[in-house]
Amino acid sequence: MGAAQTFTPIASRPAPEKLTGTLAWLRRNLFADWTSSIATLAIVGLFAWVLPGIVEWGLVHAVFRPDNEACREVAGTGACWGVIAEKYRLIIFGRYPFEQQWRPLIATLLMVTLLVASCTRPLWSKWLIVAWVVVLVVFFVLMRGGLFGLTPVETSRWGGLPLTMMLSTLGIACAFPLAILVALGRRSHLPAIRSLCIVYVELIRGVPLISVLFMASFMFPLFMPQGTQIDVLLRVFVGITLFAAAYLAEVVRGGLQAIPKGQVEAAASLGLSYWQTQRKIVLPQALRLVVPSIMNSFISTFKDTSLVTIVSLYDLTGSLALALGGDANWRQFYLEGYFFIAAIYWVGCFAMSRYSQWIERQLNVSNTR
Amino acid sequence: MSEEIIISFEKVNKWYGQFHVLRDIDLSVRKGERIVICGPSGSGKSTMIRCINRLEEHQEGVLKVDGVELSDDVKAIEAIRKNVGMVFQQFNLFPHLTVLENLTLAPMWVGKIPKKEAEERAMAQLNRVRIAEQAMKYPLQLSGGQQQRVAIARALCLTPKIMLFDEPTSALDPEMIKEVLDVMIELANLGITMLCVTHEMGFAKSVADRVIFMDQGQIIEQNTPHEFFNNPKSDRTRDFLSKILNH
């Protein structure tokens, strides 16, 4: 009670000096107390200890020219990046005929371009599917030849990056829809479908990829009638797809289980059929929940394709072994070669990982209040 | 209200495993009738109305909705569901779709109506529940009362003959219950057949043509609201009413 109070705003003033600036940031984040100070010093010490060695080996004493003599002189103290300059075509294209290597180059570039386009939202339309069909046809015509005056090249001579790209892209593209069907099948009310899906997942997940590939390439032909020939590349591709799909199916199933029963009931009460409900209500929600795990599976599949080496298909890793193993002069510089391969894989995986983060942000719009 | 029977239960029984959840349900609902179903939890009220659009299957007896007997015939069930709207306790809006998309989904995919027309219809329903300005928002951006009104509008978009309400206000804050009940009262005046499981006895008194009391899977008593509240016949009903009305 009494006289009404008058409101007098407090004038704004700058934050105190000790709360802003680099020094304050350092103190707050790196040297807040004695444990974080020790951790900071330990990590800086580790870098100071390791980095100079890496820089000396990789840059200072390294040889960048494809000069075998120079490379041998610095062996042990400096890297020989010259081996890549010397062998890159063999590493990237494997045993593909040397003078024809423009064909896999164009085929791979086309596929990479379309992959990037497919990841760009404004370009998502029906034309993208058409583009994929066209590019796949062009890819195989270029790689295989035998048409338009192109010299035929057997699939056993395909190798390197085009093979890795093809196996992982098509493997993932085919495994994903299959995985969704299997995941839905495992939750089906029809016992026959459910058992089939469970047997499939448990069987494939229970064995290593290597054994699947062995079976696809060596055992499978034994069971085929005489005279039937299925290309080994196709068999291996099917093996990779089935293997990846089994894992992906479980990832997708995890997402499906997180969708409340009420969502399906609401869809049913509106008269939506089973497939409409899955497509419009359940899957869009379930898949966005498991984007990180899906990308995890994609990345594994991408790297798992390197295992086809053991059934004599020369993907990137295989063609590296081929490129260096057959040449006594350069054989000892395999470490640098593996760095090169690792860099290629890393760029692919890192791009996939960033893309998955972007997708997650795009899909989370409806969950932000 | 006409004399035409739109829903009929004849000796309907249902079990969850060994648990006998619906016991010899006999019930006829006339076209345009407004029925409130009450009873303690676990009495089978929700199960009973969920049988009407076959979210639950009954195992014995005959259940006819709009002239069609409910059986395993998937096409018949989908046809019935087009004519039966349902509102749930937990709203069950689709969180990945905007309010407008929630409303147009079924008309476009089930009713095969062009998008533009479905949107016009949806906006008309949103206007009816007084929430048209939220059409472009996502469900989780709305309050509970707003979400439930959207859910009612969504169910109305297929112009159903029957509306089922399964405890539509039980998950709401007291302040929001009124805005939802107001919308339901307006609907009641449209002549649509309504079955509503609720504990809102005020709503029952002002709107219902008939109140049904259930316990242990049975219909114990059914009567006009006036008779039901002032002159309950069964002592079980009297006991229940004394518990929910006197606090």
Coordinates of C-alpha atoms in Angstrom, one line a residue:
Chain A
M1 CA 0.0 0.0 0.0
G2 CA 1.0 3.6 -0.3
A3 CA 2.3 5.7 -3.2
A4 CA 2.8 3.9 -6.6
Q5 CA 6.4 3.1 -7.3
T6 CA 8.1 4.5 -10.4
F7 CA 10.1 2.1 -12.6
T8 CA 13.7 3.3 -13.3
P9 CA 15.5 1.1 -15.7
I10 CA 19.2 0.2 -14.9
A11 CA 21.4 1.5 -17.7
S12 CA 23.3 -1.1 -19.7
R13 CA 27.1 -1.3 -19.2
P14 CA 29.8 -3.4 -20.9
A15 CA 30.7 -6.8 -19.3
P16 CA 33.7 -6.8 -16.9
E17 CA 37.1 -7.3 -18.6
K18 CA 37.8 -10.5 -16.8
L19 CA 34.8 -12.3 -18.4
T20 CA 35.7 -11.7 -22.0
G21 CA 38.9 -11.8 -24.1
T22 CA 41.3 -14.6 -25.0
L23 CA 43.0 -14.9 -21.6
A24 CA 39.6 -15.2 -19.8
W25 CA 38.6 -17.9 -22.3
L26 CA 41.8 -19.8 -21.8
R27 CA 41.5 -19.6 -18.0
R28 CA 37.8 -20.7 -18.1
N29 CA 38.2 -23.5 -20.6
L30 CA 41.7 -24.9 -20.3
F31 CA 43.0 -23.9 -16.9
A32 CA 39.9 -23.8 -14.7
D33 CA 41.4 -25.9 -11.9
W34 CA 44.5 -28.0 -11.4
T35 CA 43.0 -31.2 -13.0
S36 CA 42.1 -29.5 -16.2
S37 CA 45.4 -27.6 -16.2
I38 CA 47.3 -31.0 -16.0
A39 CA 45.1 -32.4 -18.8
T40 CA 45.7 -29.4 -21.0
L41 CA 49.5 -29.6 -20.5
A42 CA 49.5 -33.4 -21.1
I43 CA 47.7 -33.1 -24.4
V44 CA 49.9 -30.2 -25.6
G45 CA 53.0 -32.3 -24.5
L46 CA 51.7 -35.3 -26.5
F47 CA 51.3 -33.2 -29.6
A48 CA 54.8 -31.6 -29.1
W49 CA 56.3 -35.1 -28.8
V50 CA 54.5 -36.7 -31.8
L51 CA 54.0 -34.0 -34.3
P52 CA 57.6 -33.1 -35.2
G53 CA 58.3 -36.7 -36.1
I54 CA 55.3 -36.9 -38.4
V55 CA 56.1 -33.6 -40.1
E56 CA 59.8 -34.6 -40.6
W57 CA 58.8 -37.9 -42.1
G58 CA 55.9 -36.8 -44.1
L59 CA 57.1 -33.4 -45.4
V60 CA 60.7 -32.4 -44.5
H61 CA 62.6 -35.5 -45.6
A62 CA 59.9 -36.7 -48.0
V63 CA 60.4 -37.3 -51.7
F64 CA 57.6 -36.2 -53.9
R65 CA 59.1 -37.1 -57.3
P66 CA 58.6 -40.6 -58.7
D67 CA 62.4 -41.1 -58.3
N68 CA 63.2 -44.6 -57.1
E69 CA 66.8 -43.8 -56.3
A70 CA 65.9 -40.8 -54.1
C71 CA 63.2 -42.8 -52.4
R72 CA 65.5 -45.6 -51.4
E73 CA 68.0 -43.1 -50.0
V74 CA 65.5 -41.5 -47.6
A75 CA 63.8 -44.8 -46.7
G76 CA 63.1 -45.0 -43.0
T77 CA 63.6 -41.3 -42.4
G78 CA 61.3 -39.7 -45.0
A79 CA 58.2 -40.7 -46.8
C80 CA 58.3 -41.6 -50.5
W81 CA 55.2 -39.9 -51.9
G82 CA 56.7 -40.5 -55.3
V83 CA 55.3 -44.0 -55.3
I84 CA 51.8 -42.6 -55.7
A85 CA 52.9 -40.3 -58.5
E86 CA 54.4 -43.4 -60.2
K87 CA 51.6 -45.9 -59.5
Y88 CA 48.4 -43.9 -59.1
R89 CA 46.7 -45.1 -62.3
L90 CA 47.3 -48.7 -61.4
I91 CA 46.0 -48.1 -57.8
I92 CA 42.9 -46.2 -59.0
F93 CA 42.0 -48.4 -62.0
G94 CA 43.5 -51.7 -61.1
R95 CA 44.0 -54.2 -64.0
Y96 CA 41.7 -52.3 -66.4
P97 CA 43.5 -52.0 -69.8
F98 CA 45.9 -49.0 -69.5
E99 CA 45.0 -47.3 -72.7
Q100 CA 41.2 -47.7 -72.0
Q101 CA 41.3 -46.1 -68.6
W102 CA 39.5 -43.0 -69.7
R103 CA 36.3 -45.2 -69.6
P104 CA 36.3 -46.0 -65.9
L105 CA 37.4 -42.4 -65.2
I106 CA 34.3 -41.0 -67.0
A107 CA 32.1 -43.7 -65.5
T108 CA 33.3 -43.0 -62.0
L109 CA 33.0 -39.2 -62.4
L110 CA 29.5 -39.6 -63.7
M111 CA 28.5 -41.7 -60.7
V112 CA 30.2 -39.3 -58.2
T113 CA 28.4 -36.3 -59.8
L114 CA 25.1 -38.0 -59.5
L115 CA 25.7 -39.1 -55.9
V116 CA 26.4 -35.5 -55.0
A117 CA 23.3 -34.4 -57.0
S118 CA 21.2 -37.0 -55.1
C119 CA 22.3 -35.5 -51.8
T120 CA 21.1 -32.0 -52.8
R121 CA 17.6 -31.4 -51.7
P122 CA 16.4 -29.0 -54.4
L123 CA 17.2 -31.7 -57.0
W124 CA 15.0 -34.4 -55.4
S125 CA 12.5 -35.2 -58.1
K126 CA 11.4 -38.0 -60.4
W127 CA 14.1 -36.9 -62.8
L128 CA 16.7 -38.1 -60.3
I129 CA 15.5 -41.6 -60.8
V130 CA 15.6 -41.3 -64.5
A131 CA 19.1 -39.8 -64.2
W132 CA 20.2 -42.9 -62.1
V133 CA 18.9 -45.3 -64.7
V134 CA 20.7 -43.5 -67.5
V135 CA 23.9 -43.2 -65.5
L136 CA 23.9 -46.8 -64.5
V137 CA 23.4 -47.9 -68.1
V138 CA 26.2 -45.6 -69.3
F139 CA 28.4 -46.8 -66.4
F140 CA 28.1 -50.4 -67.4
V141 CA 28.4 -49.8 -71.1
L142 CA 31.5 -47.8 -70.6
M143 CA 33.0 -50.3 -68.2
R144 CA 32.1 -53.4 -70.1
G145 CA 32.4 -52.2 -73.7
G146 CA 31.3 -54.3 -76.6
L147 CA 28.9 -51.6 -77.8
F148 CA 29.5 -48.5 -79.9
G149 CA 33.0 -49.8 -80.9
L150 CA 34.3 -50.0 -77.3
T151 CA 36.6 -52.9 -76.8
P152 CA 35.0 -55.4 -74.4
V153 CA 36.6 -55.6 -71.0
E154 CA 35.8 -58.6 -68.8
T155 CA 34.5 -57.9 -65.3
S156 CA 37.5 -59.8 -63.8
R157 CA 39.7 -56.9 -65.0
W158 CA 37.5 -54.2 -63.4
G159 CA 39.2 -52.8 -60.4
G160 CA 40.2 -49.9 -58.1
L161 CA 38.1 -47.0 -57.3
P162 CA 35.3 -47.7 -60.0
L163 CA 34.8 -51.1 -58.5
T164 CA 34.7 -49.8 -54.9
M165 CA 32.3 -47.1 -55.9
M166 CA 30.1 -49.4 -57.8
L167 CA 29.9 -52.1 -55.2
S168 CA 29.3 -49.7 -52.3
T169 CA 26.8 -47.4 -54.1
L170 CA 24.7 -50.2 -55.6
G171 CA 25.2 -52.4 -52.5
I172 CA 23.8 -49.7 -50.3
A173 CA 21.1 -48.7 -52.8
C174 CA 19.8 -52.3 -53.0
A175 CA 20.3 -53.2 -49.3
F176 CA 18.3 -50.2 -48.0
P177 CA 14.9 -51.1 -49.4
L178 CA 15.5 -54.8 -48.7
A179 CA 16.4 -54.0 -45.1
I180 CA 13.1 -52.0 -44.7
L181 CA 11.1 -55.0 -46.1
V182 CA 12.9 -57.4 -43.8
A183 CA 12.5 -55.1 -40.8
L184 CA 8.7 -54.8 -41.5
G185 CA 8.6 -58.6 -42.1
R186 CA 10.1 -59.3 -38.7
R187 CA 7.2 -57.4 -37.1
S188 CA 4.6 -59.0 -39.4
H189 CA 1.6 -60.8 -37.9
L190 CA 2.0 -63.6 -40.6
P191 CA 4.2 -66.3 -39.0
A192 CA 5.7 -67.5 -42.3
I193 CA 7.0 -64.1 -43.3
R194 CA 8.2 -63.4 -39.8
S195 CA 10.1 -66.6 -39.5
L196 CA 11.7 -66.2 -42.9
C197 CA 12.9 -62.7 -42.0
I198 CA 14.3 -63.9 -38.6
V199 CA 16.1 -66.8 -40.2
Y200 CA 17.6 -64.5 -42.9
V201 CA 18.8 -61.9 -40.4
E202 CA 20.2 -64.4 -37.9
L203 CA 21.9 -66.5 -40.5
I204 CA 23.6 -63.7 -42.3
R205 CA 24.5 -61.8 -39.1
G206 CA 25.9 -65.0 -37.7
V207 CA 28.7 -65.3 -40.2
P208 CA 31.6 -63.0 -41.2
L209 CA 31.4 -61.2 -44.5
I210 CA 34.5 -63.1 -45.7
S211 CA 32.6 -66.4 -45.6
V212 CA 29.6 -64.9 -47.4
L213 CA 32.0 -63.7 -50.1
F214 CA 33.7 -67.1 -50.3
M215 CA 30.4 -68.8 -50.6
A216 CA 29.3 -66.4 -53.3
S217 CA 32.4 -66.8 -55.4
F218 CA 33.5 -70.5 -54.8
M219 CA 30.7 -72.5 -53.3
F220 CA 27.7 -71.1 -55.2
P221 CA 28.9 -72.3 -58.7
L222 CA 29.2 -75.8 -57.4
F223 CA 25.4 -75.9 -56.8
M224 CA 24.5 -74.4 -60.1
P225 CA 23.6 -76.8 -63.0
Q226 CA 26.4 -77.4 -65.5
G227 CA 26.8 -74.7 -68.0
T228 CA 25.0 -72.0 -66.0
Q229 CA 27.4 -69.1 -65.5
I230 CA 26.8 -66.1 -63.3
D231 CA 29.4 -63.5 -63.3
V232 CA 31.5 -63.5 -60.1
L233 CA 31.2 -59.8 -59.7
L234 CA 27.4 -60.1 -59.7
R235 CA 27.6 -62.9 -57.1
V236 CA 29.9 -60.9 -54.9
F237 CA 27.6 -57.9 -55.3
V238 CA 24.6 -59.9 -54.2
G239 CA 26.6 -61.2 -51.2
I240 CA 27.5 -57.7 -50.1
T241 CA 23.9 -56.5 -50.5
L242 CA 22.5 -59.4 -48.5
F243 CA 25.1 -58.9 -45.8
A244 CA 24.5 -55.2 -45.5
A245 CA 20.8 -55.6 -45.6
A246 CA 20.8 -58.0 -42.6
Y247 CA 22.5 -55.4 -40.4
L248 CA 20.5 -52.5 -41.7
A249 CA 17.3 -54.4 -41.1
E250 CA 18.0 -54.5 -37.4
V251 CA 18.8 -50.8 -37.4
V252 CA 15.5 -50.0 -39.1
R253 CA 13.7 -52.4 -36.7
G254 CA 15.1 -50.5 -33.8
G255 CA 13.5 -47.3 -35.3
L256 CA 10.2 -49.1 -35.9
Q257 CA 10.0 -50.2 -32.3
A258 CA 10.3 -46.6 -31.1
I259 CA 7.1 -45.6 -32.8
P260 CA 4.2 -45.5 -30.3
K261 CA 1.3 -47.8 -31.0
G262 CA -1.0 -44.8 -31.0
Q263 CA 0.4 -43.6 -34.3
V264 CA -0.6 -46.8 -36.1
E265 CA -4.0 -46.8 -34.4
A266 CA -4.6 -43.2 -35.5
A267 CA -3.6 -44.1 -39.0
A268 CA -5.9 -47.2 -39.0
S269 CA -8.8 -45.2 -37.6
L270 CA -8.5 -42.8 -40.6
G271 CA -8.8 -45.8 -42.9
L272 CA -5.2 -45.9 -44.1
S273 CA -4.1 -49.3 -45.4
Y274 CA -1.1 -51.2 -44.0
W275 CA 1.3 -50.0 -46.7
Q276 CA 0.0 -46.4 -46.6
T277 CA 0.5 -46.4 -42.8
Q278 CA 4.0 -47.7 -43.1
R279 CA 5.0 -45.3 -45.9
K280 CA 3.3 -42.1 -44.6
I281 CA 3.4 -42.5 -40.9
V282 CA 5.7 -45.2 -39.5
L283 CA 8.8 -45.2 -41.7
P284 CA 9.3 -41.4 -42.0
Q285 CA 9.4 -41.2 -38.2
A286 CA 11.3 -44.4 -37.6
L287 CA 14.0 -43.7 -40.1
R288 CA 14.7 -40.3 -38.9
L289 CA 15.3 -41.7 -35.4
V290 CA 18.0 -44.0 -36.7
V291 CA 19.8 -41.8 -39.2
P292 CA 23.1 -42.0 -37.3
S293 CA 23.0 -45.8 -37.2
I294 CA 21.9 -46.0 -40.8
M295 CA 24.9 -43.9 -41.8
N296 CA 27.0 -46.1 -39.6
S297 CA 25.9 -49.1 -41.6
F298 CA 26.5 -47.3 -44.9
I299 CA 30.0 -46.4 -43.9
S300 CA 30.8 -49.9 -42.9
T301 CA 29.4 -51.3 -46.1
F302 CA 31.6 -48.8 -48.0
K303 CA 34.7 -50.0 -46.2
D304 CA 33.7 -53.7 -46.2
T305 CA 33.8 -53.7 -50.0
S306 CA 37.6 -53.8 -49.5
L307 CA 37.2 -57.5 -48.5
V308 CA 36.4 -58.5 -52.1
T309 CA 40.1 -58.7 -52.5
I310 CA 40.1 -62.1 -51.0
V311 CA 38.0 -63.5 -53.8
S312 CA 40.3 -62.0 -56.4
L313 CA 38.4 -58.8 -57.2
Y314 CA 40.8 -55.9 -57.2
D315 CA 39.1 -53.0 -55.5
L316 CA 41.1 -50.0 -54.2
T317 CA 43.0 -52.0 -51.5
G318 CA 43.4 -55.0 -53.9
S319 CA 44.8 -52.9 -56.7
L320 CA 47.3 -51.3 -54.4
A321 CA 48.6 -54.7 -53.5
L322 CA 48.7 -55.5 -57.2
A323 CA 50.4 -52.2 -58.1
L324 CA 53.2 -52.5 -55.5
G325 CA 53.5 -56.2 -55.0
G326 CA 54.5 -56.8 -58.6
D327 CA 57.2 -54.3 -58.7
A328 CA 60.4 -55.0 -56.6
N329 CA 61.6 -51.5 -56.9
W330 CA 58.6 -49.9 -55.2
R331 CA 57.3 -52.8 -53.1
Q332 CA 58.9 -51.4 -49.9
F333 CA 56.9 -48.2 -50.0
Y334 CA 53.5 -49.9 -49.4
L335 CA 53.0 -47.7 -46.2
E336 CA 52.7 -44.5 -48.3
G337 CA 50.4 -46.4 -50.7
Y338 CA 48.1 -47.3 -47.8
F339 CA 48.1 -43.7 -46.6
F340 CA 46.9 -42.7 -50.1
I341 CA 44.1 -45.3 -50.0
A342 CA 43.2 -44.4 -46.4
A343 CA 42.9 -40.7 -47.5
I344 CA 40.4 -41.7 -50.3
Y345 CA 38.3 -43.8 -47.9
W346 CA 38.5 -41.0 -45.3
V347 CA 37.2 -38.4 -47.7
G348 CA 34.3 -40.7 -48.6
C349 CA 33.4 -41.6 -45.0
F350 CA 33.8 -38.0 -43.8
A351 CA 31.5 -36.7 -46.5
M352 CA 28.9 -39.4 -45.6
S353 CA 29.2 -38.5 -41.9
R354 CA 28.8 -34.7 -42.5
Y355 CA 25.8 -35.4 -44.8
S356 CA 24.1 -37.5 -42.1
Q357 CA 24.5 -34.6 -39.7
W358 CA 23.0 -32.3 -42.2
I359 CA 20.1 -34.7 -42.9
E360 CA 19.4 -34.9 -39.1
R361 CA 19.2 -31.2 -38.8
Q362 CA 16.8 -31.0 -41.8
L363 CA 14.6 -33.7 -40.3
N364 CA 14.5 -32.3 -36.8
V365 CA 12.4 -29.3 -37.9
S366 CA 9.2 -30.8 -36.6
N367 CA 10.6 -31.6 -33.2
T368 CA 11.8 -28.1 -32.3
R369 CA 9.2 -26.2 -30.4
Chain B
M1 CA -32.6 -38.6 -34.1
S2 CA -33.9 -41.3 -36.4
E3 CA -35.0 -44.8 -35.5
E4 CA -32.4 -46.3 -37.9
I5 CA -29.8 -48.5 -36.0
I6 CA -26.3 -47.6 -37.1
I7 CA -24.3 -49.7 -34.6
S8 CA -25.4 -53.0 -33.0
F9 CA -23.7 -55.3 -30.6
E10 CA -25.2 -58.7 -30.2
K11 CA -23.8 -60.9 -27.4
V12 CA -20.3 -59.6 -28.1
N13 CA -17.5 -61.2 -26.1
K14 CA -13.8 -60.5 -26.1
W15 CA -10.8 -61.9 -24.3
Y16 CA -7.2 -60.7 -23.8
G17 CA -5.6 -64.1 -23.4
Q18 CA -7.6 -65.6 -20.5
F19 CA -8.9 -62.2 -19.3
H20 CA -12.6 -61.9 -20.3
V21 CA -12.7 -58.1 -21.1
L22 CA -16.1 -57.8 -22.8
R23 CA -19.0 -60.0 -21.5
D24 CA -22.2 -60.4 -23.5
I25 CA -22.4 -56.8 -24.7
D26 CA -25.8 -56.0 -26.2
L27 CA -26.1 -52.4 -27.5
S28 CA -28.0 -50.7 -30.3
V29 CA -27.1 -47.1 -31.2
R30 CA -29.5 -45.1 -33.3
K31 CA -28.3 -42.8 -36.0
G32 CA -27.6 -39.3 -34.5
E33 CA -27.6 -40.6 -31.0
R34 CA -25.1 -39.2 -28.4
I35 CA -24.0 -41.7 -25.9
V36 CA -21.6 -41.2 -23.0
I37 CA -20.0 -44.3 -21.5
C38 CA -18.6 -44.2 -18.0
G39 CA -17.3 -46.7 -15.5
P40 CA -14.2 -47.5 -13.5
S41 CA -10.8 -48.1 -15.2
G42 CA -10.5 -51.6 -16.6
S43 CA -14.3 -51.9 -17.1
G44 CA -13.9 -52.4 -20.8
K45 CA -15.3 -49.0 -22.0
S46 CA -12.4 -48.2 -24.3
T47 CA -12.2 -51.7 -25.6
M48 CA -15.9 -51.6 -26.5
I49 CA -15.7 -48.5 -28.6
R50 CA -12.4 -49.6 -30.1
C51 CA -14.2 -52.7 -31.4
I52 CA -16.5 -50.4 -33.4
N53 CA -13.6 -49.4 -35.8
R54 CA -11.8 -52.7 -35.2
L55 CA -8.8 -51.4 -33.5
E56 CA -9.8 -54.4 -31.3
E57 CA -11.2 -57.7 -32.5
H58 CA -14.1 -59.3 -30.8
Q59 CA -14.1 -63.1 -30.6
E60 CA -17.8 -63.9 -30.2
G61 CA -21.1 -62.3 -31.1
V62 CA -22.1 -60.1 -34.0
L63 CA -21.1 -56.4 -34.3
K64 CA -22.6 -54.4 -37.2
V65 CA -21.6 -50.9 -38.1
D66 CA -23.5 -49.0 -40.7
G67 CA -25.0 -52.2 -42.1
V68 CA -21.7 -54.0 -42.4
E69 CA -20.8 -56.9 -40.1
L70 CA -17.2 -56.6 -38.8
S71 CA -15.1 -59.7 -39.7
D72 CA -11.6 -60.3 -41.0
D73 CA -12.6 -58.8 -44.4
V74 CA -9.9 -56.0 -44.6
K75 CA -11.7 -54.1 -47.3
A76 CA -14.9 -54.0 -45.2
I77 CA -12.9 -52.7 -42.3
E78 CA -11.2 -50.0 -44.3
A79 CA -14.6 -48.9 -45.6
I80 CA -16.1 -48.7 -42.1
R81 CA -13.1 -46.8 -40.8
K82 CA -13.7 -44.1 -43.5
N83 CA -17.1 -43.6 -41.9
V84 CA -16.0 -43.8 -38.3
G85 CA -13.8 -41.0 -36.9
M86 CA -11.9 -41.5 -33.6
V87 CA -10.3 -39.1 -31.1
F88 CA -7.8 -40.6 -28.7
Q89 CA -6.8 -39.7 -25.1
Q90 CA -3.2 -39.0 -26.2
F91 CA -4.3 -37.1 -29.4
N92 CA -2.0 -39.3 -31.6
L93 CA -1.3 -36.6 -34.1
F94 CA 1.4 -37.3 -36.6
P95 CA 4.4 -35.3 -35.2
H96 CA 6.3 -35.3 -38.5
L97 CA 3.5 -33.6 -40.4
T98 CA 2.2 -30.1 -40.1
V99 CA -1.3 -29.6 -38.7
L100 CA -2.6 -29.1 -42.2
E101 CA -0.9 -32.2 -43.5
N102 CA -2.3 -34.2 -40.6
L103 CA -5.8 -33.2 -41.8
T104 CA -5.2 -33.7 -45.5
L105 CA -3.5 -37.1 -45.3
A106 CA -6.5 -39.3 -45.1
P107 CA -8.8 -37.4 -47.5
M108 CA -6.0 -37.5 -50.1
W109 CA -4.8 -41.1 -49.6
V110 CA -8.0 -42.8 -48.5
G111 CA -10.7 -40.5 -50.0
K112 CA -8.7 -39.9 -53.2
I113 CA -9.5 -36.2 -53.1
P114 CA -7.3 -33.7 -54.9
K115 CA -4.8 -31.9 -52.7
K116 CA -6.4 -28.5 -53.2
E117 CA -9.9 -29.7 -52.2
A118 CA -8.5 -31.6 -49.3
E119 CA -6.8 -28.4 -48.0
E120 CA -10.0 -26.4 -48.4
R121 CA -11.9 -29.1 -46.4
A122 CA -9.1 -29.1 -43.8
M123 CA -9.2 -25.4 -43.3
A124 CA -13.0 -25.5 -42.9
Q125 CA -12.6 -28.0 -40.1
L126 CA -9.8 -26.1 -38.5
N127 CA -12.0 -23.0 -38.5
R128 CA -14.7 -25.0 -36.9
V129 CA -12.4 -25.9 -34.0
R130 CA -11.0 -22.3 -34.0
I131 CA -7.4 -23.1 -34.7
A132 CA -7.0 -22.2 -38.4
E133 CA -4.1 -19.9 -37.6
Q134 CA -2.0 -22.8 -36.5
A135 CA -2.3 -24.8 -39.8
M136 CA 1.4 -24.5 -40.7
K137 CA 2.7 -25.5 -37.3
Y138 CA 3.8 -28.9 -36.1
P139 CA 1.7 -30.7 -33.5
L140 CA 4.4 -30.5 -30.8
Q141 CA 4.4 -26.7 -31.1
L142 CA 0.8 -26.6 -29.8
S143 CA -0.7 -27.0 -26.3
G144 CA -2.5 -30.1 -25.3
G145 CA -5.9 -28.5 -25.8
Q146 CA -5.0 -27.3 -29.2
Q147 CA -3.6 -30.7 -30.2
Q148 CA -6.8 -32.4 -29.2
R149 CA -8.9 -29.9 -31.2
V150 CA -6.7 -30.6 -34.2
A151 CA -7.3 -34.3 -33.6
I152 CA -11.0 -33.7 -33.7
A153 CA -10.7 -31.7 -36.9
R154 CA -8.6 -34.5 -38.4
A155 CA -11.3 -37.1 -37.6
L156 CA -14.0 -34.8 -39.1
C157 CA -12.2 -34.4 -42.5
L158 CA -13.5 -37.7 -43.8
T159 CA -17.0 -36.5 -42.9
P160 CA -17.7 -39.6 -40.8
K161 CA -21.2 -40.8 -39.8
I162 CA -19.9 -41.8 -36.4
M163 CA -17.5 -40.2 -34.0
L164 CA -15.8 -42.2 -31.2
F165 CA -14.1 -40.3 -28.3
D166 CA -11.8 -42.3 -26.1
E167 CA -11.3 -40.2 -22.9
P168 CA -10.6 -37.1 -25.0
T169 CA -10.0 -34.8 -22.0
S170 CA -8.2 -37.2 -19.6
A171 CA -4.7 -36.1 -20.7
L172 CA -5.4 -32.4 -20.5
D173 CA -4.7 -29.7 -17.9
P174 CA -7.9 -28.5 -16.2
E175 CA -7.8 -25.2 -18.0
M176 CA -7.7 -26.8 -21.5
I177 CA -10.6 -29.3 -20.8
K178 CA -13.2 -26.6 -21.5
E179 CA -12.0 -25.6 -24.9
V180 CA -12.1 -29.2 -26.0
L181 CA -15.6 -29.9 -24.4
D182 CA -16.9 -26.7 -26.1
V183 CA -15.9 -28.1 -29.5
M184 CA -17.5 -31.5 -28.7
I185 CA -20.7 -29.8 -27.6
E186 CA -20.9 -28.0 -31.0
L187 CA -20.4 -31.3 -32.7
A188 CA -23.2 -32.9 -30.7
N189 CA -25.5 -30.2 -32.2
L190 CA -24.6 -31.2 -35.8
G191 CA -26.5 -34.5 -35.6
I192 CA -23.5 -36.8 -35.9
T193 CA -23.6 -40.1 -34.0
M194 CA -21.3 -39.8 -31.0
L195 CA -20.0 -42.4 -28.5
C196 CA -17.9 -40.8 -25.9
V197 CA -15.9 -42.5 -23.1
T198 CA -15.5 -39.8 -20.5
H199 CA -15.6 -38.9 -16.8
E200 CA -16.9 -35.4 -17.6
M201 CA -20.3 -35.8 -16.0
G202 CA -21.3 -32.2 -16.8
F203 CA -20.8 -33.0 -20.5
A204 CA -22.9 -36.1 -20.1
K205 CA -25.7 -34.2 -18.4
S206 CA -25.8 -31.4 -21.0
V207 CA -25.2 -33.4 -24.2
A208 CA -25.9 -37.1 -23.9
D209 CA -29.1 -38.8 -25.1
R210 CA -28.1 -41.9 -23.1
V211 CA -25.5 -42.7 -20.4
I212 CA -24.1 -46.2 -20.2
F213 CA -22.4 -47.4 -17.1
M214 CA -19.9 -50.3 -17.4
D215 CA -18.1 -52.4 -14.9
Q216 CA -16.1 -55.7 -15.3
G217 CA -16.7 -55.9 -19.0
Q218 CA -20.5 -55.7 -18.7
I219 CA -23.0 -53.0 -19.3
I220 CA -24.6 -52.5 -15.9
E221 CA -27.0 -49.8 -16.5
Q222 CA -28.1 -47.4 -19.3
N223 CA -30.6 -44.6 -19.1
T224 CA -31.3 -41.0 -20.0
P225 CA -28.9 -38.6 -18.1
H226 CA -31.7 -37.3 -15.9
E227 CA -32.7 -40.8 -14.8
F228 CA -29.1 -42.0 -14.6
F229 CA -27.9 -39.3 -12.3
N230 CA -31.0 -38.8 -10.2
N231 CA -32.4 -42.3 -10.0
P232 CA -29.7 -44.9 -10.6
K233 CA -31.2 -48.4 -10.4
S234 CA -28.1 -50.5 -9.6
D235 CA -26.3 -50.1 -6.3
R236 CA -23.0 -50.5 -8.2
T237 CA -23.9 -47.4 -10.3
R238 CA -24.9 -45.5 -7.1
D239 CA -21.6 -46.4 -5.5
F240 CA -19.6 -45.2 -8.6
L241 CA -21.6 -41.9 -8.9
S242 CA -21.1 -41.2 -5.2
K243 CA -17.3 -41.5 -5.7
I244 CA -17.0 -39.3 -8.8
L245 CA -19.6 -36.7 -8.0
N246 CA -18.9 -35.9 -4.3
H247 CA -15.4 -34.5 -4.1

